Structure formats: C-alpha cells, structure tokens
Amino acid sequence: MTSCSAVNVSADRDAGEKSAIPYLFACYQRAKEEVTKVPEKLLSFAVRCKNLTVSNMRTVLLTPEIYISQNVYEQLLDLLLEGFSGAQPEEVVEFVEEVIAGILSDQEVRTFEEVIVPVFDIFQGRIKDLDLCQPLLYSYLDVLLYFSHNKDIAKVLVEHIQPKDPANGLQYQKSLLGTVLSISCLLKTPGVVEGHGYFLNPSRSSGQETKVQEANIHQFMGQFHDKLHQILKNLLQRSGETRHLLLSWLGSCLQANAGRAKIWANQMPEIFFQMYASDAFFLNLGAALLKLCQPFCRPRSPKLLTFNPTYCALKELSEEERRNRNVHATGLDKETCLIPVPPQQLVESAQSYSLLTENLILTQLTLHLGFHRLHEQMVKMNQSLHRLQVTWQEAQRTGNPMSEQLLEQFERLMIVYLSTKAATTQPAMLQCCLNLQASTGALLVQLGMGNQGPEHVALSFPLASLQNTMLCYVPEFFAENLGDFFIFLRRFADDVLETSAESLEQILNFITVFMGNVERMKNPHLRAKLAEVLEAVMPHMEPVAPGAVQPIVFQRERVFCSYRHAPQLAEALITVFVDIEFTGDPHQFEQKFNYRRPMYPILKYMWGKENYRESIKHLAHYASENLEAMNPPLFLRFLNLLMNDAIFLLDEAIQYLSKIKVLQLERDRGEWEGLAPDARREKESSLQMFGQLGRFHNIMSNETIGTLAFLTSEIKGIFVHPFLAERIISMLNYFLQHLVGPKMGALKVKDFSEFDFKPQQLVSDICTIYLNLGDEENFCATVPKDGRSYSPTLFSQTVRVLKKINKPGDMIVAFGLLADKIKSHADRQQQEEETYSDAPDEFLDPIMSTLMLDPVLLPSSNVTVDRSTIARHLLSDQTDPFNRSPLTMDQIRPNEELKQQILQWLDKHKQERLQLGPSG
C-alpha cells in the first residue's frame, strides 16, 4: 500500500533488512507517514498497518527465542541509541512507548521486567568500557535519561539496581547506576597508570598543555554531572515508589560504605578496594547530589530552616516506617554530634521528613565518605612528589644510577596527581559545593542561636544560652566537611575563594560562633580545625616564588576588614588557642603545636588591622585589671601558654640543631665510611629525623617569638607585671645566651635554611621585645634577677651581633642604652642581695628560695609562698603545689603578720647598712 505511484525506495531497502527491530521500526515510520497522506477511505488500513508493527514488535520482545542468531535486546538498545544520536529522537520514543504499553497490557508470556532487564545488562556491559571524554558515552547517557524519564522503565531500573547483599559496599558500584557513576578521569585500577588516557608524560608536557587537558576534562565532567543530576532528578520525580527505592539504594549504599571514612581503610588499600565503592563513584555521586541541593543552597534561603536534624537521631525503623516517614539513611544515630544531648531533653522527631532534610544529609554524608579521602590523597601525593623531586635532583647531582628509576616513579605519581586534581577541581562542582557549605554554615549559625522560626535571624553577641537545642542532633561531619572543603580550596583552587565574598562572610560567622564555644561544639580537635579553616579563607600576603603570580585577595581583604563581629572572632581564636592545651587526649602535648601553627599567621594578620588589634588590646587590658580573679583572665592564660610554647620549642630546636651539627661533622670527616651498612643507614636516618624535627620546632619557635614581638609593641602592662615579667625575662636571656653567647657555635649547622633556622631574625625579635618593654622601670629592675642567664657581658655580645647583622643604628644605640640601664639595676641589686643573704628561712619563698615581698597563705596546705610565685603556678595548673588540692587565686589569703616581720627585718638591715657606711 502506497499513497503515490512512484517506486517506494525505502520499502525496497527495508525489505532486505534481516534484523527484526530495525525492520519493524522502519515499517512503523512508513505506516505513520501513510496515516498523514492516505485518503479517508484508506485511513483505517494505514492505522492498522501502524498498529501491526507495534504488535509485531511486542511479539519479538516477548518471544525472542524465535529469532535465531538475533539479539533483539541489543537491537532495541541500538534503536534507542540511534534515535538519541539523531536529530529527532521523538519518533523512536513514540514507537517504544506504544510497544511498552502493549507489553504492559499482556504480561502472560513474559513480564515487562523480563523484557527490559536484558536491555539494562547490555547497556551496562557496553558503558563500563567507555571513557569520560568519549562523545559516544553521552549518547548512552541520553538513553539512560530516557529510561529514568519513563515511569515504567524507571521503576524496573531502581528495582534492578538493588544489591543482593545490601551490606557489601562494592555491590553498589557493580550495579548499572554504579557503573555509570564510576566513569571518571581517575585511574580505573589504583596505582596502575598503564592504559590510562590522561596526562601522559607529564614531565615532558608544558604547564599550558596540562592546563588545556584539564580544561577539556572539566568540560566533559560538566556535561557528565548535568546528565547524572537529571537522571537522579527524574527517578525522584517519577513516582512515590521509584523515589522510595532510589533513596533506599542511596541510604543503604552510604551505610555499606561507611568504612571508607575509617582510618584503617586508608592504611590497607588491598582490602579497601575489595570492600568499598571507588573514589570515582563517590565523587560523581556527590556532584549529582550537590546539584539536587542547589535550589535551597543560598545562605539566607528560608527553605534551609525547614531542615530537621532530629532525622539523625532516629534508630531502627521498619521498612514501612522508612517509607512513610521519608527516612532512608541509616546508622546516623551512631555518629558523634556537635554536642551531647542535654540531660532531660527528649527527642521530638517529626512524623515525616522533607526531601530537603534527606537531600542535605545524604549529600553531606557522601562528601564525608568521598571528597575528604581524595583531599587527603592529594596532600600526601604533593608531599611525596616534593620528596621524590629532591631525591632525584640529589641523585642526578651525584651521578647515582637510581636517578632513572626515581624519574619514572615521579612520572607515574604525577599522572595520578594531575588526574586526581582534574577530577576534584571541576569549576561547576566546586561552585555547587561552595554554595552548599556556605549554606550549611549559615544553617548551623541559626541552630547555634536557637532559631527555630521560619526566617533567618541576624547574628548578634553575646549569644543566648542554649535551650532545647538542635545542635545535639547534627553530626560532626557537617562541620568537618565544611572545614575540609575550604582548606582544599586554599590548597588547590585558591581563585574560587576570591569570587565568593558573600559565602566567606557566612563562614566567618560560623567560625566566630563555634570556634571558641565549647557549649556549641564540644570536640576541641574540631574547634581547633576551624582555626585552620580561618587561615585558609583569610587573605594571604606571603611572598610567592619568583615568576609566580601573586594571588588576588581584594575581596577577601574587604570581607575581613569590614567584618562586623571582628572582636568576637579575635576572642574566639585566642580561646581555642588556650582550650587545646587540655584536650584530654593522650597525645595532646604533641598535637597542640600542630593545631596552633595556623593561629600565628591569623594573629599576625589581625594585629595589622585596627579593628582586630583594638579588640586584642581590650582583652589584654581586661586581663591586667583582673589578674587575681577566681578564673585567670583569657589573655593572661594565652600569654602564659605562648611563653610555655616558646621556651619548649626553641629549647627543643637548639637541642636538635646541636645533634645535627655533630652528625654532619662525623659525616664530613668521613667517619661514616667505615661503618657497617646497617649502622650507616641508622646514622642517615637519625640525621633525616633530627632535620625534620629541628625544622618543625624552628618554624614554630620563630612564630611564637615573632608573635610576642608584635604584641609587646602596644601591650605592655601585663608583660611587666610580676606575674609574667620574670618568666619572659628568663626566657629571653636564655635564648640570647644560645644565640649570641659562647654556646652559639654548637648551632652552626650547614645550610640554616634547610632547617628553617633564622638566628638573625630570632635575635632581632628578642631585642625588639626588650626595647618594647624597656621603658618600664619594673621590667628593667627584674632583668638582673634572672640569675641563670643574665650577665652584662651577654648584652654587650648582643650589641656586637646586632652590628654584625646590619640592624638599624637607632636600634643598636637604643639597645646599648637599655643594657646600661639594666646594669645599673644589677649593681644596686647585688648590694641588696649581699645585705639579704642572711635572711631567715621562713622569709624565703619555699619554691623559688627568694625573699618574699608579698607572702600569701595557701588555704589547704597552710604553706606560705610569694604571691607572684603562686600566681604563675596557677596559670598552668589550678592546684595547690604542695598537696594537689584545687586552688584559685581568690582563695589565697595575705599573710600580713609575716609580711610585717619581713618589712621590719628589711628596714633594720637598711639602717645597719647606713650606719656601717660604704666600707661596711
């Protein structure tokens, strides 16, 4: 039947088609065309022909065994693939939809599931070998998009991906959806670069070539993530059942892969890859979920406030309850939350939870299990690449035959690093993540203020005390993810921070509320991490390598300088500095130095900005006024710990440098040549270890002394008070003794810069502290009392060194005058000491063995000590030093009777001296 007399070329062509489904589709197309052209009297015949093609197609799919040597399921997939690759896929979709309707109306021979699942299996088998940057992949994704859009196929699809063993994390990756999610520019098999298609021969590629390749990957990743997002969105929107099954799959997948976040998992890669889904799987799943969150990812979105964290407190629920209450993530009740549930507070869980609540939790959990691990890997690879490069350069310099092998190792690791960096820095994904984390920060601030209303409340201080707080249901990984992301940006995508002014303000609010507040965030390690986050987002003005571009920090500078809560942010930083001294962790002593490392550059930056500097000075003034308060003031405790750190760090650095010098001398004299191989390796290992430890302690001591130098420029009163003056003076004199005195030769290692040893800077900073405080008579009078390290010779040696290192003339003159002033105090004190040398034992401080000037009685031990001695002790340890019972400054009582006796004895001795005259 044809509507024209001309020869029907397409019919002749199709008559030779041997594959059933392409033939039937061609017939369908012709019949459909005839329907629009034939006369009215032939219309019913044309419609019948069209229906016959659909009916026959249904028969083909229901009885595929009839068609020997044909795979009808492959033909169906190819038909869809061809349709979506062409200009007009609508006709293919229309044909397939009619066939599906026919199959669904009669499933006696075969169910619809039995028809469509073989198509899924073929689809999965083909797509697993496709590459991220292959255009063919995107045609297949269009087919999958259609599957997710058709409600009947979508339902079978989400049923099909459910794993046989829901507790096995790797099973989810082996599903159809998991196979798609695993496509990436990351290595398919960890550590195996052979057959990897990206960043080959990195050392022979220019920086520009690497950038072009990365941009190309980013472009394909953008398309890929858009399609993944649309697929998930379609499945969530098709029907309640499809949505429930997809969310169940996601919830079970995250629970089965929870071990990815455990420390042991990263230390045992062989077991890891047999148990859990891959990094690529989690990176892509996270990117798709981030896109689903974007409608509510604005920091002031009222939708955000509908988030209900009690979802995370729910324990074992039945399948029916999960379906009815929209709760699909499991195991969250075992997560550590920001604070413990207050006593007597009952969990008021909701009857059902919004998709927003579930989306936010599933997304943050996915990032916690995925992005965090990739970030850690990149940091480790960065360090390994640096070490390999240094070792290779050394091997080349010495003609070591290992240089070729080292270069190959470097090349292989560089391929992995560049591939990982490309995968994690896709701009649209980073922007989505930035929006989510800034919004999470804003949400947690609202919860931290106790806001449970429908509108955002402006942040104001002081914060009200918490009542019926929701923070006890928010898992710590919400805050960890936020911090981890901004630290990642600082390290690997700094330019993103500069374009995110509004987001940065939300992060500053979050840090200000939580960093110094143990009532809102109990974990001291997490609060200390927020200092690292603050360092990551603040403007960085450090010098860059020659030829490198100075990063633009204009927007960050503007946000920091105009920040409304600058005083509270400065106070929060100093609070967490103090709090991490006592974390209760067995490794707290070693940890605190790493935690404090980022705090020094922040303090230095703040000191350079008037609004922050004034708030720090205000804290210092308050401390000066309340030195004997029951609880020592914050700034007093801060200075005490700062000096403790400086003494310990520089002392350790000096010891390590001395050991390094001895080992270097042994090596250079050839003493290692005759050693056994094991003994020589041990020496080399010791030198390397002492070098690393020495470098760390030097870096930290440079920071602590530098911080004291700028603080003393405008804060003086508290430093010269007897509570602190003796401590800081003995510390400065001890350091000068090692840096300019006869002991300095022990520190002359080869290449100071290798160990970050900066003796000139340290001497300059110590002299600056002296000059800053030298106008205070009390300070100058206290310097000679340091019997351990002070001597007039030490100060004349310091003047000589200042000249040698070309310090400004006015500094040298000022320090010389200060030295003379201190010497006159020393001469006067020497005479007095001779006079007081026969003081009765009961007049001497039992701890310091010095004459007490302000004796006080300790209530529990009933021992008398000098006020300044016990005040210094209580800064570090609030117990009676003689019996360890609790003690605070407000509990001590003046021993007026003894004080009068001492004053009378002093007066008597002065009179005797005057009577004896100079000869006496």
PDB file of C-alpha atoms in Angstrom, residues 750-919:
ATOM      1  CA  LYS A 750      75.314  23.518  57.314  1.00  0.00           C
ATOM      2  CA  ASP A 751      72.627  25.496  55.457  1.00  0.00           C
ATOM      3  CA  PHE A 752      70.411  27.167  58.075  1.00  0.00           C
ATOM      4  CA  SER A 753      67.558  27.444  55.533  1.00  0.00           C
ATOM      5  CA  GLU A 754      67.233  23.639  55.239  1.00  0.00           C
ATOM      6  CA  PHE A 755      66.096  23.574  58.889  1.00  0.00           C
ATOM      7  CA  ASP A 756      64.293  26.955  58.864  1.00  0.00           C
ATOM      8  CA  PHE A 757      66.793  28.185  61.454  1.00  0.00           C
ATOM      9  CA  LYS A 758      66.741  32.008  61.443  1.00  0.00           C
ATOM     10  CA  PRO A 759      69.106  33.142  64.230  1.00  0.00           C
ATOM     11  CA  GLN A 760      69.312  36.716  62.922  1.00  0.00           C
ATOM     12  CA  GLN A 761      65.510  37.043  62.949  1.00  0.00           C
ATOM     13  CA  LEU A 762      65.279  35.499  66.426  1.00  0.00           C
ATOM     14  CA  VAL A 763      67.932  37.878  67.846  1.00  0.00           C
ATOM     15  CA  SER A 764      66.146  40.812  66.205  1.00  0.00           C
ATOM     16  CA  ASP A 765      62.738  39.766  67.616  1.00  0.00           C
ATOM     17  CA  ILE A 766      64.154  39.198  71.129  1.00  0.00           C
ATOM     18  CA  CYS A 767      65.814  42.643  71.091  1.00  0.00           C
ATOM     19  CA  THR A 768      62.542  44.149  69.811  1.00  0.00           C
ATOM     20  CA  ILE A 769      60.691  42.650  72.810  1.00  0.00           C
ATOM     21  CA  TYR A 770      63.340  44.087  75.165  1.00  0.00           C
ATOM     22  CA  LEU A 771      63.069  47.529  73.582  1.00  0.00           C
ATOM     23  CA  ASN A 772      59.245  47.410  73.587  1.00  0.00           C
ATOM     24  CA  LEU A 773      59.204  46.756  77.351  1.00  0.00           C
ATOM     25  CA  GLY A 774      62.423  48.611  78.293  1.00  0.00           C
ATOM     26  CA  ASP A 775      60.645  51.872  79.152  1.00  0.00           C
ATOM     27  CA  GLU A 776      59.024  50.160  82.136  1.00  0.00           C
ATOM     28  CA  GLU A 777      61.227  50.537  85.246  1.00  0.00           C
ATOM     29  CA  ASN A 778      59.773  47.430  86.856  1.00  0.00           C
ATOM     30  CA  PHE A 779      60.797  45.378  83.800  1.00  0.00           C
ATOM     31  CA  CYS A 780      64.376  46.702  83.787  1.00  0.00           C
ATOM     32  CA  ALA A 781      64.684  46.036  87.527  1.00  0.00           C
ATOM     33  CA  THR A 782      63.520  42.432  87.046  1.00  0.00           C
ATOM     34  CA  VAL A 783      66.035  41.559  84.274  1.00  0.00           C
ATOM     35  CA  PRO A 784      69.112  41.156  86.568  1.00  0.00           C
ATOM     36  CA  LYS A 785      67.128  38.931  88.939  1.00  0.00           C
ATOM     37  CA  ASP A 786      67.463  36.155  86.366  1.00  0.00           C
ATOM     38  CA  GLY A 787      70.481  34.522  87.991  1.00  0.00           C
ATOM     39  CA  ARG A 788      70.625  31.679  85.472  1.00  0.00           C
ATOM     40  CA  SER A 789      71.266  33.555  82.210  1.00  0.00           C
ATOM     41  CA  TYR A 790      71.680  37.325  82.780  1.00  0.00           C
ATOM     42  CA  SER A 791      75.091  38.957  82.690  1.00  0.00           C
ATOM     43  CA  PRO A 792      76.240  42.391  81.440  1.00  0.00           C
ATOM     44  CA  THR A 793      78.535  40.519  79.026  1.00  0.00           C
ATOM     45  CA  LEU A 794      75.509  38.861  77.398  1.00  0.00           C
ATOM     46  CA  PHE A 795      74.065  42.258  76.479  1.00  0.00           C
ATOM     47  CA  SER A 796      77.363  43.578  75.094  1.00  0.00           C
ATOM     48  CA  GLN A 797      77.605  40.399  72.969  1.00  0.00           C
ATOM     49  CA  THR A 798      74.061  41.086  71.720  1.00  0.00           C
ATOM     50  CA  VAL A 799      75.043  44.633  70.681  1.00  0.00           C
ATOM     51  CA  ARG A 800      78.001  43.186  68.773  1.00  0.00           C
ATOM     52  CA  VAL A 801      75.733  40.712  66.933  1.00  0.00           C
ATOM     53  CA  LEU A 802      73.202  43.468  66.091  1.00  0.00           C
ATOM     54  CA  LYS A 803      76.017  45.382  64.402  1.00  0.00           C
ATOM     55  CA  LYS A 804      77.204  42.267  62.603  1.00  0.00           C
ATOM     56  CA  ILE A 805      73.756  41.517  61.117  1.00  0.00           C
ATOM     57  CA  ASN A 806      73.358  45.154  59.979  1.00  0.00           C
ATOM     58  CA  LYS A 807      70.425  46.138  62.149  1.00  0.00           C
ATOM     59  CA  PRO A 808      69.473  49.868  62.022  1.00  0.00           C
ATOM     60  CA  GLY A 809      71.746  52.190  64.002  1.00  0.00           C
ATOM     61  CA  ASP A 810      68.942  53.563  66.158  1.00  0.00           C
ATOM     62  CA  MET A 811      68.039  50.024  67.284  1.00  0.00           C
ATOM     63  CA  ILE A 812      71.673  49.294  68.223  1.00  0.00           C
ATOM     64  CA  VAL A 813      72.026  52.585  70.172  1.00  0.00           C
ATOM     65  CA  ALA A 814      68.689  52.039  71.968  1.00  0.00           C
ATOM     66  CA  PHE A 815      69.657  48.502  72.969  1.00  0.00           C
ATOM     67  CA  GLY A 816      73.066  49.703  74.240  1.00  0.00           C
ATOM     68  CA  LEU A 817      71.362  52.342  76.423  1.00  0.00           C
ATOM     69  CA  LEU A 818      68.920  49.721  77.715  1.00  0.00           C
ATOM     70  CA  ALA A 819      71.842  47.412  78.587  1.00  0.00           C
ATOM     71  CA  ASP A 820      73.476  50.229  80.635  1.00  0.00           C
ATOM     72  CA  LYS A 821      70.199  50.936  82.419  1.00  0.00           C
ATOM     73  CA  ILE A 822      69.773  47.247  83.322  1.00  0.00           C
ATOM     74  CA  LYS A 823      73.404  47.041  84.519  1.00  0.00           C
ATOM     75  CA  SER A 824      72.870  49.889  86.960  1.00  0.00           C
ATOM     76  CA  HIS A 825      69.865  47.990  88.366  1.00  0.00           C
ATOM     77  CA  ALA A 826      72.045  44.861  88.563  1.00  0.00           C
ATOM     78  CA  ASP A 827      74.764  46.668  90.540  1.00  0.00           C
ATOM     79  CA  ARG A 828      72.218  48.043  93.005  1.00  0.00           C
ATOM     80  CA  GLN A 829      70.561  44.634  93.412  1.00  0.00           C
ATOM     81  CA  GLN A 830      73.894  42.930  94.014  1.00  0.00           C
ATOM     82  CA  GLN A 831      74.474  45.174  97.003  1.00  0.00           C
ATOM     83  CA  GLU A 832      70.971  44.449  98.302  1.00  0.00           C
ATOM     84  CA  GLU A 833      71.402  40.691  97.841  1.00  0.00           C
ATOM     85  CA  GLU A 834      74.555  40.782  99.904  1.00  0.00           C
ATOM     86  CA  THR A 835      72.558  42.537 102.573  1.00  0.00           C
ATOM     87  CA  TYR A 836      69.699  39.998 102.478  1.00  0.00           C
ATOM     88  CA  SER A 837      71.834  36.870 102.169  1.00  0.00           C
ATOM     89  CA  ASP A 838      71.334  36.016 105.828  1.00  0.00           C
ATOM     90  CA  ALA A 839      67.519  36.296 105.731  1.00  0.00           C
ATOM     91  CA  PRO A 840      65.740  33.702 107.935  1.00  0.00           C
ATOM     92  CA  ASP A 841      64.436  30.629 106.052  1.00  0.00           C
ATOM     93  CA  GLU A 842      60.816  31.444 106.910  1.00  0.00           C
ATOM     94  CA  PHE A 843      61.189  34.699 104.921  1.00  0.00           C
ATOM     95  CA  LEU A 844      62.193  32.795 101.762  1.00  0.00           C
ATOM     96  CA  ASP A 845      59.755  31.526  99.156  1.00  0.00           C
ATOM     97  CA  PRO A 846      59.708  27.680  99.502  1.00  0.00           C
ATOM     98  CA  ILE A 847      59.566  27.216  95.709  1.00  0.00           C
ATOM     99  CA  MET A 848      61.931  29.926  94.404  1.00  0.00           C
ATOM    100  CA  SER A 849      64.171  30.364  97.521  1.00  0.00           C
ATOM    101  CA  THR A 850      63.958  34.158  97.122  1.00  0.00           C
ATOM    102  CA  LEU A 851      62.967  36.745  99.743  1.00  0.00           C
ATOM    103  CA  MET A 852      59.162  37.092  99.788  1.00  0.00           C
ATOM    104  CA  LEU A 853      57.814  40.622  99.352  1.00  0.00           C
ATOM    105  CA  ASP A 854      54.093  39.751  99.351  1.00  0.00           C
ATOM    106  CA  PRO A 855      53.629  36.477 101.297  1.00  0.00           C
ATOM    107  CA  VAL A 856      50.277  34.717 100.972  1.00  0.00           C
ATOM    108  CA  LEU A 857      48.828  31.657 102.727  1.00  0.00           C
ATOM    109  CA  LEU A 858      47.545  28.651 100.729  1.00  0.00           C
ATOM    110  CA  PRO A 859      44.336  27.501 102.478  1.00  0.00           C
ATOM    111  CA  SER A 860      44.549  23.705 102.161  1.00  0.00           C
ATOM    112  CA  SER A 861      48.287  23.061 102.657  1.00  0.00           C
ATOM    113  CA  ASN A 862      48.722  26.026 105.033  1.00  0.00           C
ATOM    114  CA  VAL A 863      52.052  26.873 103.321  1.00  0.00           C
ATOM    115  CA  THR A 864      53.146  30.486 102.762  1.00  0.00           C
ATOM    116  CA  VAL A 865      54.554  31.476  99.335  1.00  0.00           C
ATOM    117  CA  ASP A 866      55.154  34.739  97.481  1.00  0.00           C
ATOM    118  CA  ARG A 867      52.082  35.996  95.604  1.00  0.00           C
ATOM    119  CA  SER A 868      53.844  36.205  92.212  1.00  0.00           C
ATOM    120  CA  THR A 869      55.110  32.600  92.559  1.00  0.00           C
ATOM    121  CA  ILE A 870      51.687  31.053  93.180  1.00  0.00           C
ATOM    122  CA  ALA A 871      50.065  33.293  90.540  1.00  0.00           C
ATOM    123  CA  ARG A 872      52.465  31.938  87.887  1.00  0.00           C
ATOM    124  CA  HIS A 873      51.858  28.358  89.020  1.00  0.00           C
ATOM    125  CA  LEU A 874      48.051  28.708  88.858  1.00  0.00           C
ATOM    126  CA  LEU A 875      48.176  29.903  85.250  1.00  0.00           C
ATOM    127  CA  SER A 876      49.194  26.394  84.186  1.00  0.00           C
ATOM    128  CA  ASP A 877      47.827  24.245  86.990  1.00  0.00           C
ATOM    129  CA  GLN A 878      44.926  25.254  89.259  1.00  0.00           C
ATOM    130  CA  THR A 879      46.014  23.129  92.227  1.00  0.00           C
ATOM    131  CA  ASP A 880      47.965  23.686  95.424  1.00  0.00           C
ATOM    132  CA  PRO A 881      51.580  22.691  94.511  1.00  0.00           C
ATOM    133  CA  PHE A 882      52.062  21.126  97.968  1.00  0.00           C
ATOM    134  CA  ASN A 883      49.059  18.763  98.134  1.00  0.00           C
ATOM    135  CA  ARG A 884      47.393  18.934  94.635  1.00  0.00           C
ATOM    136  CA  SER A 885      44.024  20.053  96.010  1.00  0.00           C
ATOM    137  CA  PRO A 886      42.038  22.531  93.803  1.00  0.00           C
ATOM    138  CA  LEU A 887      43.083  26.160  94.208  1.00  0.00           C
ATOM    139  CA  THR A 888      42.213  29.519  92.622  1.00  0.00           C
ATOM    140  CA  MET A 889      43.676  32.992  93.197  1.00  0.00           C
ATOM    141  CA  ASP A 890      40.601  34.246  95.061  1.00  0.00           C
ATOM    142  CA  GLN A 891      41.151  31.571  97.768  1.00  0.00           C
ATOM    143  CA  ILE A 892      44.620  32.675  98.866  1.00  0.00           C
ATOM    144  CA  ARG A 893      44.932  34.980 101.888  1.00  0.00           C
ATOM    145  CA  PRO A 894      47.646  37.600 102.613  1.00  0.00           C
ATOM    146  CA  ASN A 895      49.959  36.611 105.465  1.00  0.00           C
ATOM    147  CA  GLU A 896      50.036  40.107 106.944  1.00  0.00           C
ATOM    148  CA  GLU A 897      51.885  39.088 110.115  1.00  0.00           C
ATOM    149  CA  LEU A 898      54.790  37.563 108.177  1.00  0.00           C
ATOM    150  CA  LYS A 899      54.798  40.483 105.728  1.00  0.00           C
ATOM    151  CA  GLN A 900      55.260  42.925 108.637  1.00  0.00           C
ATOM    152  CA  GLN A 901      58.097  40.818 110.049  1.00  0.00           C
ATOM    153  CA  ILE A 902      59.871  40.819 106.659  1.00  0.00           C
ATOM    154  CA  LEU A 903      59.413  44.585 106.255  1.00  0.00           C
ATOM    155  CA  GLN A 904      60.750  45.197 109.775  1.00  0.00           C
ATOM    156  CA  TRP A 905      63.740  42.923 109.072  1.00  0.00           C
ATOM    157  CA  LEU A 906      64.440  44.761 105.796  1.00  0.00           C
ATOM    158  CA  ASP A 907      64.161  48.139 107.499  1.00  0.00           C
ATOM    159  CA  LYS A 908      66.510  47.040 110.249  1.00  0.00           C
ATOM    160  CA  HIS A 909      69.088  45.833 107.713  1.00  0.00           C
ATOM    161  CA  LYS A 910      68.889  49.073 105.770  1.00  0.00           C
ATOM    162  CA  GLN A 911      69.538  51.048 108.936  1.00  0.00           C
ATOM    163  CA  GLU A 912      72.525  48.871 109.791  1.00  0.00           C
ATOM    164  CA  ARG A 913      73.953  49.372 106.297  1.00  0.00           C
ATOM    165  CA  LEU A 914      73.620  53.138 106.570  1.00  0.00           C
ATOM    166  CA  GLN A 915      75.365  53.117 109.921  1.00  0.00           C
ATOM    167  CA  LEU A 916      78.219  50.931 108.639  1.00  0.00           C
ATOM    168  CA  GLY A 917      78.722  53.185 105.615  1.00  0.00           C
ATOM    169  CA  PRO A 918      80.406  52.300 102.297  1.00  0.00           C
ATOM    170  CA  SER A 919      83.315  50.438 103.949  1.00  0.00           C
TER     171      SER A 919
END
